[in-house]
Amino acid sequence: NPAALSSQRADSLESSGALELMAASSKRKVTYFHDADTMGSYYYGPGHPMKPHRLAMTHNLILSYHLYRKMEVCRPHLATDEEMLQFHAAEYVDFLRRVTPDNQPDFSKQLQRFTVGDDCPVFDGLYDYCRLYTGGSIDGAMRLNAGTADVAINWAGGLHHAKRSEASGFCYVNDIVLAILELLKVHVRVLYIDIDIHHGDGVEEAFYLTNRVMTLSFHQVGGAFFPGTGHTNDLGAKAGKNYSLNFPLLAGMDDAAYESIFKPVVDKVMEHFQPNAIVLCCGADSLSGDRVGCWNMSIRGHAACLEHVKSFGVPMLVLGGGGYTVRNVSRCWAYETARLTNQPISDTVPWHEYMDYYSPDYKLHVPVSNMENENTREQLEMKKQKLFEALSQLEHAPSTTMQTGQPGTRINPDALQHDSEEEEEEWDLRPHRNRRAHLAEYFDDDDAEGDLLDTDKPGREYEEPPSDDDDGL
């Protein structure tokens, strides 16, 4: 029967095409950046929830699962002052280079000006710590630019709160902004997706005026939850109008609810924006049981977001971020490394140096809690439709005559003090100091001139908006 043979041939071709697609996906080149000698040894101080030790734990799991055999493993370079000055102010970078725990009292005015201290403390090796995690993100962007990697991983990166002249939310240098600026040298459009439980405020502000970078953040809001930004009405300004997208959420977010919004929103963004590269901040504080977060996502649910983004086949830079129950952070990022390399791994944690952290069950995956999800279907649908409305106002795949804006800062965190190092639930209620207005609030909508940054001159200085924090300095 010729018709039957034709149908069989079509089915065979379709099956063959699917296999070829799967094979191409499995052959994607993955590069992993980590400095095993130093990265896990930095210490924010007693009682501080940010523990770089989680990176050593993640790396040891990656080694124990033999995932390193499926990636190119590279030691990141130390970012130079010149590289950091592409975004950060010269006086701020100079301060980070010079301040130490011993001479800290000599920098009292700068500590206040740059909001360093308490939740962003001065600790031994601070400057090299910033250079190291930043260097890994820039290196990853350079690999994507050169086409020598399809996926670049830097779990040490993802410090999304840092501003041009301010430390904020445990973040000093914004490696994400610097990596995106590097990507913009080659790629016309870059999409930034943030699944950390905190709003990616530092990245949003840096690109608030541009249509070359779209920022998409899914995050917790409500009460005094840090940083208190990222509302649905914050959509960007001038050329960047509708290119800053925010999906604020309430406590108890679970896998099913997150999937119901994440996939359709990302699909719509990919359809309208058509990015040439994607940067994904995979903060693990959105997991159930995080000592700072208040969501109820599983490791598999968290990784499903990464896999969905990966499925588009766009060059992707994968970064870490928050995550404060360290044993779950390492579990999550090791599992996501396995998903990025298409390697199945056992739920039983293989024996390694940090085995005791995973007792008593020694399992990779941990159960979620029975906490209530405060997000209703109606609320989620309403917010999703608002983002769809913003996207509908965009031209598909904007032209190449785009510019990149670098606004100033929005929020200054106040002191965060912990009396115990025990990993207990501590929802992130860091109090805020006086709110610093978003730079876009000072713009005249009728005058776009001067509000845009020529991307060929990324080090250009910008005057920041007035701030009450500068009084008396």
CSV table of C-alpha atoms in Angstrom, one decimal, residues 89 278 389:
chain,number,residue,atom,x,y,z
A,89,ALA,CA,31.9,53.4,40.2
A,278,ILE,CA,20.0,33.8,28.3
A,389,GLU,CA,-0.3,42.5,28.1
